[in-house]
Amino acid sequence: SAKAAGRNRYQFYSQGMAERSNERLSMEQGLRRAIEEEQLLVYYQPQVDLADGRIFGVEALVRWNHPELGMIPPVRFIPIAEESGVIDSLGRWVLERACRDILGLSESLGQQLGLAVNVSAREFTREDFVVTVRDTLARTGFPPACLELEITESTLQVIEQSVEILGALKAIGISISIDDFGTGYSSLSVLRDLPIDRIKIDRSFVQYLPEKPDGIAIVEAIVAIATSMHMEIIVEGIERPEQAAILFRLGCGAGQGYLFSRPVPHAALVHLLTQG
Ligand code: C2E
Ligand code: MG
Ligand code: MG
Ligand code: MG
């Protein structure tokens, strides 16, 4: 009967939900262990000057090398880390690891590389966030002027709170960039009201160039705004030489993407930068 079918359906759903929440719970517990047992890794993706192809910095991107499941991408565990609060210790770990790796590499290169680190809304709005960042810089000796924190537009939704936190970060000498720019809602007012150093143009405006030039008008508009507000630009997700050429012609000074390099482990980054 329909009633029985309905009951079965209900049972089916609740079983599915229970499985999903079990999976989340075990992911959450696994993540806490991952930090202690050093299963997390920081990969680095080069940031390149589009004028001459020179690597001037890197973005740190976390990976989880799970003992049974293998390498898990951040889209699968960052949301769980954010909801459960594990992101606080994860974020601190990534920042410290990346500062140490990139300072060491910069010293052996004789040239200080820039370092960009992603920060979640939850970390950013924690009362001790600024102190944590300042302590990590002091402990590692990483120069504040070479650190950039990547924040999304939605993180900056509460403007008064953001003004205060960003002011404190700027006072330390750190730069701020807006990640995935153009995909949020408050883009323009955020730029007007907050001390932003750099805009990261989202990959979605680039990925169909040059065949579908829809993204060009948006890139042009973002470049115009950034120029008039004295902000720098970096473009995400450049995969092909034609894309780099178009973006450079449109006034974008810097880029990241598989064309230049995928995110790579520390050892591979060292190799890439020392072998030229
Ligand atoms: P995101 O910060 O916007 O990072 C860019 C993502 O695009 C990275 O994915 C990168 O591997 C990928 N990517 C770079 N170049 C290309 C390209 O040419 N083509 C394509 N298709 N993709 C490209 P990934 O490493 O999987 O990271 C995904 C997201 O996870 C990041 O997006 C960021 O929001 C978050 N994330 C990663 N590491 C951390 C972290 O340490 N802390 C926090 N809070 N979030 C992180
Ligand atoms: Mg990013
Ligand atoms: Mg991004
Ligand atoms: Mg993106």
mmCIF file of C-alpha atoms and ligand atoms in Angstrom:
data_model
loop_
_atom_site.group_PDB
_atom_site.id
_atom_site.type_symbol
_atom_site.label_atom_id
_atom_site.label_comp_id
_atom_site.label_asym_id
_atom_site.label_seq_id
_atom_site.Cartn_x
_atom_site.Cartn_y
_atom_site.Cartn_z
ATOM 1 C CA SER A 1 0.000 0.000 0.000
ATOM 2 C CA ALA A 2 0.916 3.654 -0.287
ATOM 3 C CA LYS A 3 1.180 3.892 3.449
ATOM 4 C CA ALA A 4 3.639 1.023 3.636
ATOM 5 C CA ALA A 5 5.635 2.465 0.759
ATOM 6 C CA GLY A 6 5.681 5.804 2.557
ATOM 7 C CA ARG A 7 6.914 4.131 5.693
ATOM 8 C CA ASN A 8 9.618 2.317 3.768
ATOM 9 C CA ARG A 9 10.654 5.516 2.087
ATOM 10 C CA TYR A 10 10.872 7.207 5.446
ATOM 11 C CA GLN A 11 13.014 4.403 6.746
ATOM 12 C CA PHE A 12 15.217 4.594 3.676
ATOM 13 C CA TYR A 13 15.776 8.322 4.132
ATOM 14 C CA SER A 14 16.499 8.140 7.831
ATOM 15 C CA GLN A 15 18.950 5.314 7.262
ATOM 16 C CA GLY A 16 20.707 7.387 4.600
ATOM 17 C CA MET A 17 20.813 10.356 6.914
ATOM 18 C CA ALA A 18 22.198 8.297 9.746
ATOM 19 C CA GLU A 19 24.905 6.962 7.471
ATOM 20 C CA ARG A 20 25.790 10.447 6.341
ATOM 21 C CA SER A 21 25.987 11.806 9.841
ATOM 22 C CA ASN A 22 28.057 8.794 10.910
ATOM 23 C CA GLU A 23 30.402 9.532 8.040
ATOM 24 C CA ARG A 24 30.659 13.160 9.160
ATOM 25 C CA LEU A 25 31.313 12.143 12.720
ATOM 26 C CA SER A 26 34.061 9.736 11.767
ATOM 27 C CA MET A 27 35.553 12.351 9.418
ATOM 28 C CA GLU A 28 35.513 14.827 12.286
ATOM 29 C CA GLN A 29 37.205 12.410 14.668
ATOM 30 C CA GLY A 30 39.628 11.399 11.933
ATOM 31 C CA LEU A 31 40.511 15.043 11.335
ATOM 32 C CA ARG A 32 41.346 15.676 14.971
ATOM 33 C CA ARG A 33 43.635 12.643 14.853
ATOM 34 C CA ALA A 34 45.063 13.736 11.490
ATOM 35 C CA ILE A 35 46.526 16.873 13.018
ATOM 36 C CA GLU A 36 48.161 14.948 15.878
ATOM 37 C CA GLU A 37 49.390 12.112 13.690
ATOM 38 C CA GLU A 38 50.764 14.367 10.967
ATOM 39 C CA GLN A 39 48.490 13.143 8.176
ATOM 40 C CA LEU A 40 47.954 16.686 6.957
ATOM 41 C CA LEU A 41 50.201 18.128 4.277
ATOM 42 C CA VAL A 42 50.578 21.596 2.862
ATOM 43 C CA TYR A 43 50.860 21.792 -0.918
ATOM 44 C CA TYR A 44 52.013 24.959 -2.644
ATOM 45 C CA GLN A 45 50.837 26.478 -5.894
ATOM 46 C CA PRO A 46 53.172 29.043 -7.502
ATOM 47 C CA GLN A 47 51.924 32.570 -8.159
ATOM 48 C CA VAL A 48 53.404 33.965 -11.334
ATOM 49 C CA ASP A 49 54.104 37.407 -12.775
ATOM 50 C CA LEU A 50 52.249 37.365 -16.100
ATOM 51 C CA ALA A 51 54.737 39.792 -17.670
ATOM 52 C CA ASP A 52 57.725 37.461 -17.457
ATOM 53 C CA GLY A 53 56.602 34.157 -15.906
ATOM 54 C CA ARG A 54 58.628 34.711 -12.744
ATOM 55 C CA ILE A 55 57.372 32.974 -9.564
ATOM 56 C CA PHE A 56 57.038 35.601 -6.827
ATOM 57 C CA GLY A 57 55.016 33.664 -4.278
ATOM 58 C CA VAL A 58 52.900 30.621 -3.458
ATOM 59 C CA GLU A 59 49.456 29.776 -2.116
ATOM 60 C CA ALA A 60 49.319 27.175 0.651
ATOM 61 C CA LEU A 61 46.629 24.504 0.061
ATOM 62 C CA VAL A 62 46.029 21.825 2.666
ATOM 63 C CA ARG A 63 45.717 18.100 1.859
ATOM 64 C CA TRP A 64 44.758 15.152 4.044
ATOM 65 C CA ASN A 65 46.645 11.951 3.428
ATOM 66 C CA HIS A 66 44.179 9.565 5.051
ATOM 67 C CA PRO A 67 45.628 6.165 6.124
ATOM 68 C CA GLU A 68 42.785 4.227 4.402
ATOM 69 C CA LEU A 69 41.178 6.628 1.954
ATOM 70 C CA GLY A 70 44.349 8.138 0.516
ATOM 71 C CA MET A 71 44.619 11.806 -0.460
ATOM 72 C CA ILE A 72 41.426 13.694 0.387
ATOM 73 C CA PRO A 73 40.869 17.114 -1.248
ATOM 74 C CA PRO A 74 39.953 20.090 0.961
ATOM 75 C CA VAL A 75 36.444 20.474 -0.509
ATOM 76 C CA ARG A 76 35.605 17.232 1.292
ATOM 77 C CA PHE A 77 36.952 18.028 4.734
ATOM 78 C CA ILE A 78 37.189 21.826 5.122
ATOM 79 C CA PRO A 79 33.382 22.216 5.486
ATOM 80 C CA ILE A 80 33.383 19.536 8.220
ATOM 81 C CA ALA A 81 36.360 21.175 9.882
ATOM 82 C CA GLU A 82 34.504 24.500 9.823
ATOM 83 C CA GLU A 83 31.267 23.141 11.286
ATOM 84 C CA SER A 84 32.976 21.134 14.003
ATOM 85 C CA GLY A 85 35.482 23.811 14.973
ATOM 86 C CA VAL A 86 38.486 21.654 14.050
ATOM 87 C CA ILE A 87 39.320 24.405 11.528
ATOM 88 C CA ASP A 88 40.837 26.491 14.350
ATOM 89 C CA SER A 89 43.649 24.059 15.092
ATOM 90 C CA LEU A 90 43.889 23.027 11.423
ATOM 91 C CA GLY A 91 44.310 26.655 10.356
ATOM 92 C CA ARG A 92 46.958 27.314 12.991
ATOM 93 C CA TRP A 93 48.829 24.204 11.891
ATOM 94 C CA VAL A 94 48.736 25.174 8.192
ATOM 95 C CA LEU A 95 49.924 28.720 8.897
ATOM 96 C CA GLU A 96 52.868 27.584 11.013
ATOM 97 C CA ARG A 97 53.904 24.789 8.620
ATOM 98 C CA ALA A 98 53.700 27.122 5.594
ATOM 99 C CA CYS A 99 55.655 29.930 7.305
ATOM 100 C CA ARG A 100 58.444 27.490 8.191
ATOM 101 C CA ASP A 101 58.546 25.850 4.747
ATOM 102 C CA ILE A 102 58.536 29.092 2.783
ATOM 103 C CA LEU A 103 60.963 30.925 5.038
ATOM 104 C CA GLY A 104 63.429 28.034 4.764
ATOM 105 C CA LEU A 105 63.081 27.897 0.993
ATOM 106 C CA SER A 106 63.405 31.680 0.664
ATOM 107 C CA GLU A 107 66.605 31.623 2.694
ATOM 108 C CA SER A 108 68.166 28.999 0.470
ATOM 109 C CA LEU A 109 67.066 30.910 -2.653
ATOM 110 C CA GLY A 110 68.362 34.217 -1.303
ATOM 111 C CA GLN A 111 65.010 35.775 -2.200
ATOM 112 C CA GLN A 112 61.936 36.094 -0.010
ATOM 113 C CA LEU A 113 58.851 34.460 -1.534
ATOM 114 C CA GLY A 114 55.351 35.683 -0.810
ATOM 115 C CA LEU A 115 53.013 33.309 1.023
ATOM 116 C CA ALA A 116 49.219 33.314 0.732
ATOM 117 C CA VAL A 117 47.162 31.344 3.266
ATOM 118 C CA ASN A 118 43.400 30.694 3.142
ATOM 119 C CA VAL A 119 41.385 31.685 6.192
ATOM 120 C CA SER A 120 37.825 30.535 6.953
ATOM 121 C CA ALA A 121 35.167 32.860 8.306
ATOM 122 C CA ARG A 122 35.119 31.023 11.593
ATOM 123 C CA GLU A 123 38.868 31.444 12.136
ATOM 124 C CA PHE A 124 38.827 35.066 11.053
ATOM 125 C CA THR A 125 36.143 36.063 13.539
ATOM 126 C CA ARG A 126 37.689 34.267 16.520
ATOM 127 C CA GLU A 127 38.660 36.614 19.269
ATOM 128 C CA ASP A 128 42.266 35.383 19.382
ATOM 129 C CA PHE A 129 42.819 35.215 15.603
ATOM 130 C CA VAL A 130 45.017 38.302 15.279
ATOM 131 C CA VAL A 131 47.100 37.298 18.302
ATOM 132 C CA THR A 132 47.539 33.775 16.900
ATOM 133 C CA VAL A 133 48.772 35.117 13.570
ATOM 134 C CA ARG A 134 51.119 37.584 15.253
ATOM 135 C CA ASP A 135 52.541 34.873 17.540
ATOM 136 C CA THR A 136 53.071 32.496 14.623
ATOM 137 C CA LEU A 137 54.993 35.153 12.707
ATOM 138 C CA ALA A 138 57.106 35.932 15.756
ATOM 139 C CA ARG A 139 57.794 32.258 16.505
ATOM 140 C CA THR A 140 58.743 31.352 12.936
ATOM 141 C CA GLY A 141 60.494 34.598 11.997
ATOM 142 C CA PHE A 142 58.441 34.868 8.799
ATOM 143 C CA PRO A 143 58.344 38.508 7.593
ATOM 144 C CA PRO A 144 54.773 39.881 8.009
ATOM 145 C CA ALA A 145 55.065 41.967 4.824
ATOM 146 C CA CYS A 146 55.378 38.736 2.805
ATOM 147 C CA LEU A 147 52.269 37.095 4.269
ATOM 148 C CA GLU A 148 48.883 37.473 2.621
ATOM 149 C CA LEU A 149 45.654 36.146 4.105
ATOM 150 C CA GLU A 150 42.964 35.072 1.622
ATOM 151 C CA ILE A 151 39.424 35.771 2.748
ATOM 152 C CA THR A 152 36.189 35.378 0.816
ATOM 153 C CA GLU A 153 33.559 38.081 0.422
ATOM 154 C CA SER A 154 31.085 36.241 2.617
ATOM 155 C CA THR A 155 33.592 36.261 5.491
ATOM 156 C CA LEU A 156 33.564 40.052 5.390
ATOM 157 C CA GLN A 157 29.755 40.328 5.557
ATOM 158 C CA VAL A 158 29.786 41.990 8.986
ATOM 159 C CA ILE A 159 31.554 45.181 7.992
ATOM 160 C CA GLU A 160 32.187 46.808 11.387
ATOM 161 C CA GLN A 161 33.701 43.628 12.778
ATOM 162 C CA SER A 162 35.810 43.163 9.627
ATOM 163 C CA VAL A 163 37.093 46.755 9.728
ATOM 164 C CA GLU A 164 38.417 46.096 13.203
ATOM 165 C CA ILE A 165 40.060 42.739 12.485
ATOM 166 C CA LEU A 166 41.552 43.860 9.161
ATOM 167 C CA GLY A 167 42.869 47.021 10.807
ATOM 168 C CA ALA A 168 44.698 44.929 13.405
ATOM 169 C CA LEU A 169 46.135 42.612 10.717
ATOM 170 C CA LYS A 170 47.249 45.568 8.595
ATOM 171 C CA ALA A 171 48.938 47.051 11.658
ATOM 172 C CA ILE A 172 51.120 43.923 11.842
ATOM 173 C CA GLY A 173 52.054 44.473 8.200
ATOM 174 C CA ILE A 174 50.099 41.587 6.637
ATOM 175 C CA SER A 175 48.327 41.876 3.255
ATOM 176 C CA ILE A 176 44.725 40.886 2.620
ATOM 177 C CA SER A 177 43.244 39.449 -0.544
ATOM 178 C CA ILE A 178 39.664 38.622 -1.493
ATOM 179 C CA ASP A 179 39.479 35.040 -2.755
ATOM 180 C CA ASP A 180 37.034 33.834 -5.443
ATOM 181 C CA PHE A 181 36.205 37.448 -6.221
ATOM 182 C CA GLY A 182 33.055 37.988 -8.259
ATOM 183 C CA THR A 183 31.204 34.953 -6.949
ATOM 184 C CA GLY A 184 29.848 36.600 -3.792
ATOM 185 C CA TYR A 185 27.201 39.252 -3.325
ATOM 186 C CA SER A 186 28.758 42.216 -1.586
ATOM 187 C CA SER A 187 31.783 42.700 -3.841
ATOM 188 C CA LEU A 188 31.730 46.421 -4.405
ATOM 189 C CA SER A 189 30.826 47.698 -0.965
ATOM 190 C CA VAL A 190 33.432 45.387 0.550
ATOM 191 C CA LEU A 191 36.092 46.977 -1.633
ATOM 192 C CA ARG A 192 34.963 50.476 -0.744
ATOM 193 C CA ASP A 193 34.795 49.966 2.989
ATOM 194 C CA LEU A 194 37.709 47.662 3.776
ATOM 195 C CA PRO A 195 41.519 47.821 3.443
ATOM 196 C CA ILE A 196 41.999 45.179 0.743
ATOM 197 C CA ASP A 197 45.360 44.809 -1.020
ATOM 198 C CA ARG A 198 44.545 42.327 -3.725
ATOM 199 C CA ILE A 199 41.651 40.795 -5.605
ATOM 200 C CA LYS A 200 41.759 37.165 -6.730
ATOM 201 C CA ILE A 201 39.581 36.853 -9.822
ATOM 202 C CA ASP A 202 37.665 33.586 -9.640
ATOM 203 C CA ARG A 203 38.449 30.735 -12.019
ATOM 204 C CA SER A 204 34.870 30.731 -13.339
ATOM 205 C CA PHE A 205 35.552 33.924 -15.343
ATOM 206 C CA VAL A 206 38.600 32.379 -16.988
ATOM 207 C CA GLN A 207 37.781 28.763 -17.662
ATOM 208 C CA TYR A 208 35.871 29.232 -20.946
ATOM 209 C CA LEU A 209 38.287 31.746 -22.480
ATOM 210 C CA PRO A 210 39.018 32.254 -25.293
ATOM 211 C CA GLU A 211 36.231 30.257 -27.021
ATOM 212 C CA LYS A 212 33.467 31.794 -24.917
ATOM 213 C CA PRO A 213 34.526 35.351 -24.136
ATOM 214 C CA ASP A 214 31.691 35.945 -21.611
ATOM 215 C CA GLY A 215 34.157 36.453 -18.811
ATOM 216 C CA ILE A 216 36.055 39.255 -20.526
ATOM 217 C CA ALA A 217 33.666 42.094 -19.660
ATOM 218 C CA ILE A 218 33.711 41.028 -16.011
ATOM 219 C CA VAL A 219 37.493 40.818 -15.909
ATOM 220 C CA GLU A 220 37.704 44.276 -17.541
ATOM 221 C CA ALA A 221 35.340 45.710 -14.956
ATOM 222 C CA ILE A 222 37.253 44.170 -12.045
ATOM 223 C CA VAL A 223 40.559 45.468 -13.437
ATOM 224 C CA ALA A 224 39.081 48.986 -13.747
ATOM 225 C CA ILE A 225 37.826 48.926 -10.158
ATOM 226 C CA ALA A 226 41.065 47.500 -8.784
ATOM 227 C CA THR A 227 43.144 50.086 -10.633
ATOM 228 C CA SER A 228 41.072 53.010 -9.411
ATOM 229 C CA MET A 229 41.205 51.681 -5.843
ATOM 230 C CA HIS A 230 44.945 50.923 -5.982
ATOM 231 C CA MET A 231 44.534 47.203 -5.493
ATOM 232 C CA GLU A 232 46.484 44.444 -7.157
ATOM 233 C CA ILE A 233 44.991 41.598 -9.132
ATOM 234 C CA ILE A 234 45.749 37.913 -9.401
ATOM 235 C CA VAL A 235 43.749 35.514 -11.586
ATOM 236 C CA GLU A 236 42.965 31.945 -10.493
ATOM 237 C CA GLY A 237 42.717 28.870 -12.670
ATOM 238 C CA ILE A 238 44.782 29.770 -15.751
ATOM 239 C CA GLU A 239 45.191 26.537 -17.693
ATOM 240 C CA ARG A 240 46.209 27.618 -21.177
ATOM 241 C CA PRO A 241 48.721 30.040 -22.707
ATOM 242 C CA GLU A 242 45.980 31.901 -24.638
ATOM 243 C CA GLN A 243 44.209 32.615 -21.367
ATOM 244 C CA ALA A 244 47.363 34.058 -19.797
ATOM 245 C CA ALA A 245 47.910 36.239 -22.880
ATOM 246 C CA ILE A 246 44.343 37.616 -22.885
ATOM 247 C CA LEU A 247 44.388 38.308 -19.154
ATOM 248 C CA PHE A 248 47.720 40.089 -19.365
ATOM 249 C CA ARG A 249 46.389 42.256 -22.214
ATOM 250 C CA LEU A 250 43.377 43.091 -20.042
ATOM 251 C CA GLY A 251 45.702 44.407 -17.333
ATOM 252 C CA CYS A 252 46.034 41.455 -14.941
ATOM 253 C CA GLY A 253 49.544 41.423 -13.527
ATOM 254 C CA ALA A 254 49.628 38.019 -11.882
ATOM 255 C CA GLY A 255 48.157 34.548 -12.158
ATOM 256 C CA GLN A 256 47.966 31.015 -10.806
ATOM 257 C CA GLY A 257 46.894 27.833 -12.525
ATOM 258 C CA TYR A 258 47.767 24.462 -13.944
ATOM 259 C CA LEU A 259 49.469 26.222 -16.901
ATOM 260 C CA PHE A 260 52.271 27.253 -14.545
ATOM 261 C CA SER A 261 52.027 24.496 -11.954
ATOM 262 C CA ARG A 262 49.547 22.416 -10.009
ATOM 263 C CA PRO A 263 49.759 22.684 -6.230
ATOM 264 C CA VAL A 264 52.803 20.551 -5.300
ATOM 265 C CA PRO A 265 54.348 19.166 -2.095
ATOM 266 C CA HIS A 266 57.121 21.143 -0.419
ATOM 267 C CA ALA A 267 59.921 18.986 -1.867
ATOM 268 C CA ALA A 268 58.596 19.443 -5.416
ATOM 269 C CA LEU A 269 58.349 23.199 -4.880
ATOM 270 C CA VAL A 270 61.971 23.289 -3.760
ATOM 271 C CA HIS A 271 62.913 21.349 -6.878
ATOM 272 C CA LEU A 272 60.854 23.633 -9.134
ATOM 273 C CA LEU A 273 62.449 26.781 -7.749
ATOM 274 C CA THR A 274 66.025 25.595 -7.537
ATOM 275 C CA GLN A 275 66.107 23.854 -10.947
ATOM 276 C CA GLY A 276 64.638 26.985 -12.583
HETATM 277 P P1 C2E B 1 40.871 28.348 -3.311
HETATM 278 O O1 C2E B 1 41.563 29.024 -2.187
HETATM 279 O O2 C2E B 1 40.056 29.189 -4.221
HETATM 280 O O3 C2E B 1 42.014 27.574 -4.096
HETATM 281 C C1 C2E B 1 42.046 27.370 -5.479
HETATM 282 C C2 C2E B 1 41.675 25.959 -5.838
HETATM 283 O O4 C2E B 1 41.732 25.829 -7.273
HETATM 284 C C3 C2E B 1 42.632 24.896 -5.310
HETATM 285 O O5 C2E B 1 41.865 23.723 -5.054
HETATM 286 C C4 C2E B 1 43.568 24.666 -6.488
HETATM 287 O O6 C2E B 1 44.180 23.394 -6.472
HETATM 288 C C5 C2E B 1 42.623 24.791 -7.644
HETATM 289 N N1 C2E B 1 43.282 25.205 -8.873
HETATM 290 C C6 C2E B 1 44.392 25.941 -9.010
HETATM 291 N N2 C2E B 1 44.705 26.125 -10.307
HETATM 292 C C7 C2E B 1 43.746 25.512 -11.023
HETATM 293 C C8 C2E B 1 43.504 25.354 -12.428
HETATM 294 O O7 C2E B 1 44.255 25.822 -13.286
HETATM 295 N N3 C2E B 1 42.398 24.632 -12.788
HETATM 296 C C9 C2E B 1 41.563 24.082 -11.866
HETATM 297 N N4 C2E B 1 40.521 23.383 -12.295
HETATM 298 N N5 C2E B 1 41.753 24.226 -10.524
HETATM 299 C C10 C2E B 1 42.834 24.926 -10.116
HETATM 300 P P2 C2E B 1 42.061 22.879 -3.720
HETATM 301 O O8 C2E B 1 43.507 22.809 -3.362
HETATM 302 O O9 C2E B 1 41.308 21.615 -3.879
HETATM 303 O O10 C2E B 1 41.351 23.794 -2.616
HETATM 304 C C11 C2E B 1 39.970 24.039 -2.661
HETATM 305 C C12 C2E B 1 39.556 25.066 -1.642
HETATM 306 O O11 C2E B 1 39.741 24.579 -0.315
HETATM 307 C C13 C2E B 1 40.369 26.353 -1.698
HETATM 308 O O12 C2E B 1 39.907 27.171 -2.759
HETATM 309 C C14 C2E B 1 40.095 26.917 -0.330
HETATM 310 O O13 C2E B 1 38.860 27.585 -0.305
HETATM 311 C C15 C2E B 1 39.994 25.665 0.534
HETATM 312 N N6 C2E B 1 41.272 25.461 1.244
HETATM 313 C C16 C2E B 1 42.397 24.834 0.832
HETATM 314 N N7 C2E B 1 43.353 24.862 1.778
HETATM 315 C C17 C2E B 1 42.819 25.525 2.837
HETATM 316 C C18 C2E B 1 43.319 25.899 4.147
HETATM 317 O O14 C2E B 1 44.467 25.657 4.542
HETATM 318 N N8 C2E B 1 42.445 26.576 4.965
HETATM 319 C C19 C2E B 1 41.167 26.897 4.572
HETATM 320 N N9 C2E B 1 40.376 27.565 5.441
HETATM 321 N N10 C2E B 1 40.691 26.589 3.354
HETATM 322 C C20 C2E B 1 41.499 25.908 2.495
HETATM 323 MG MG MG B 2 42.639 30.651 -1.996
HETATM 324 MG MG MG B 3 40.178 30.968 -4.839
HETATM 325 MG MG MG B 4 38.137 29.736 -6.601
#
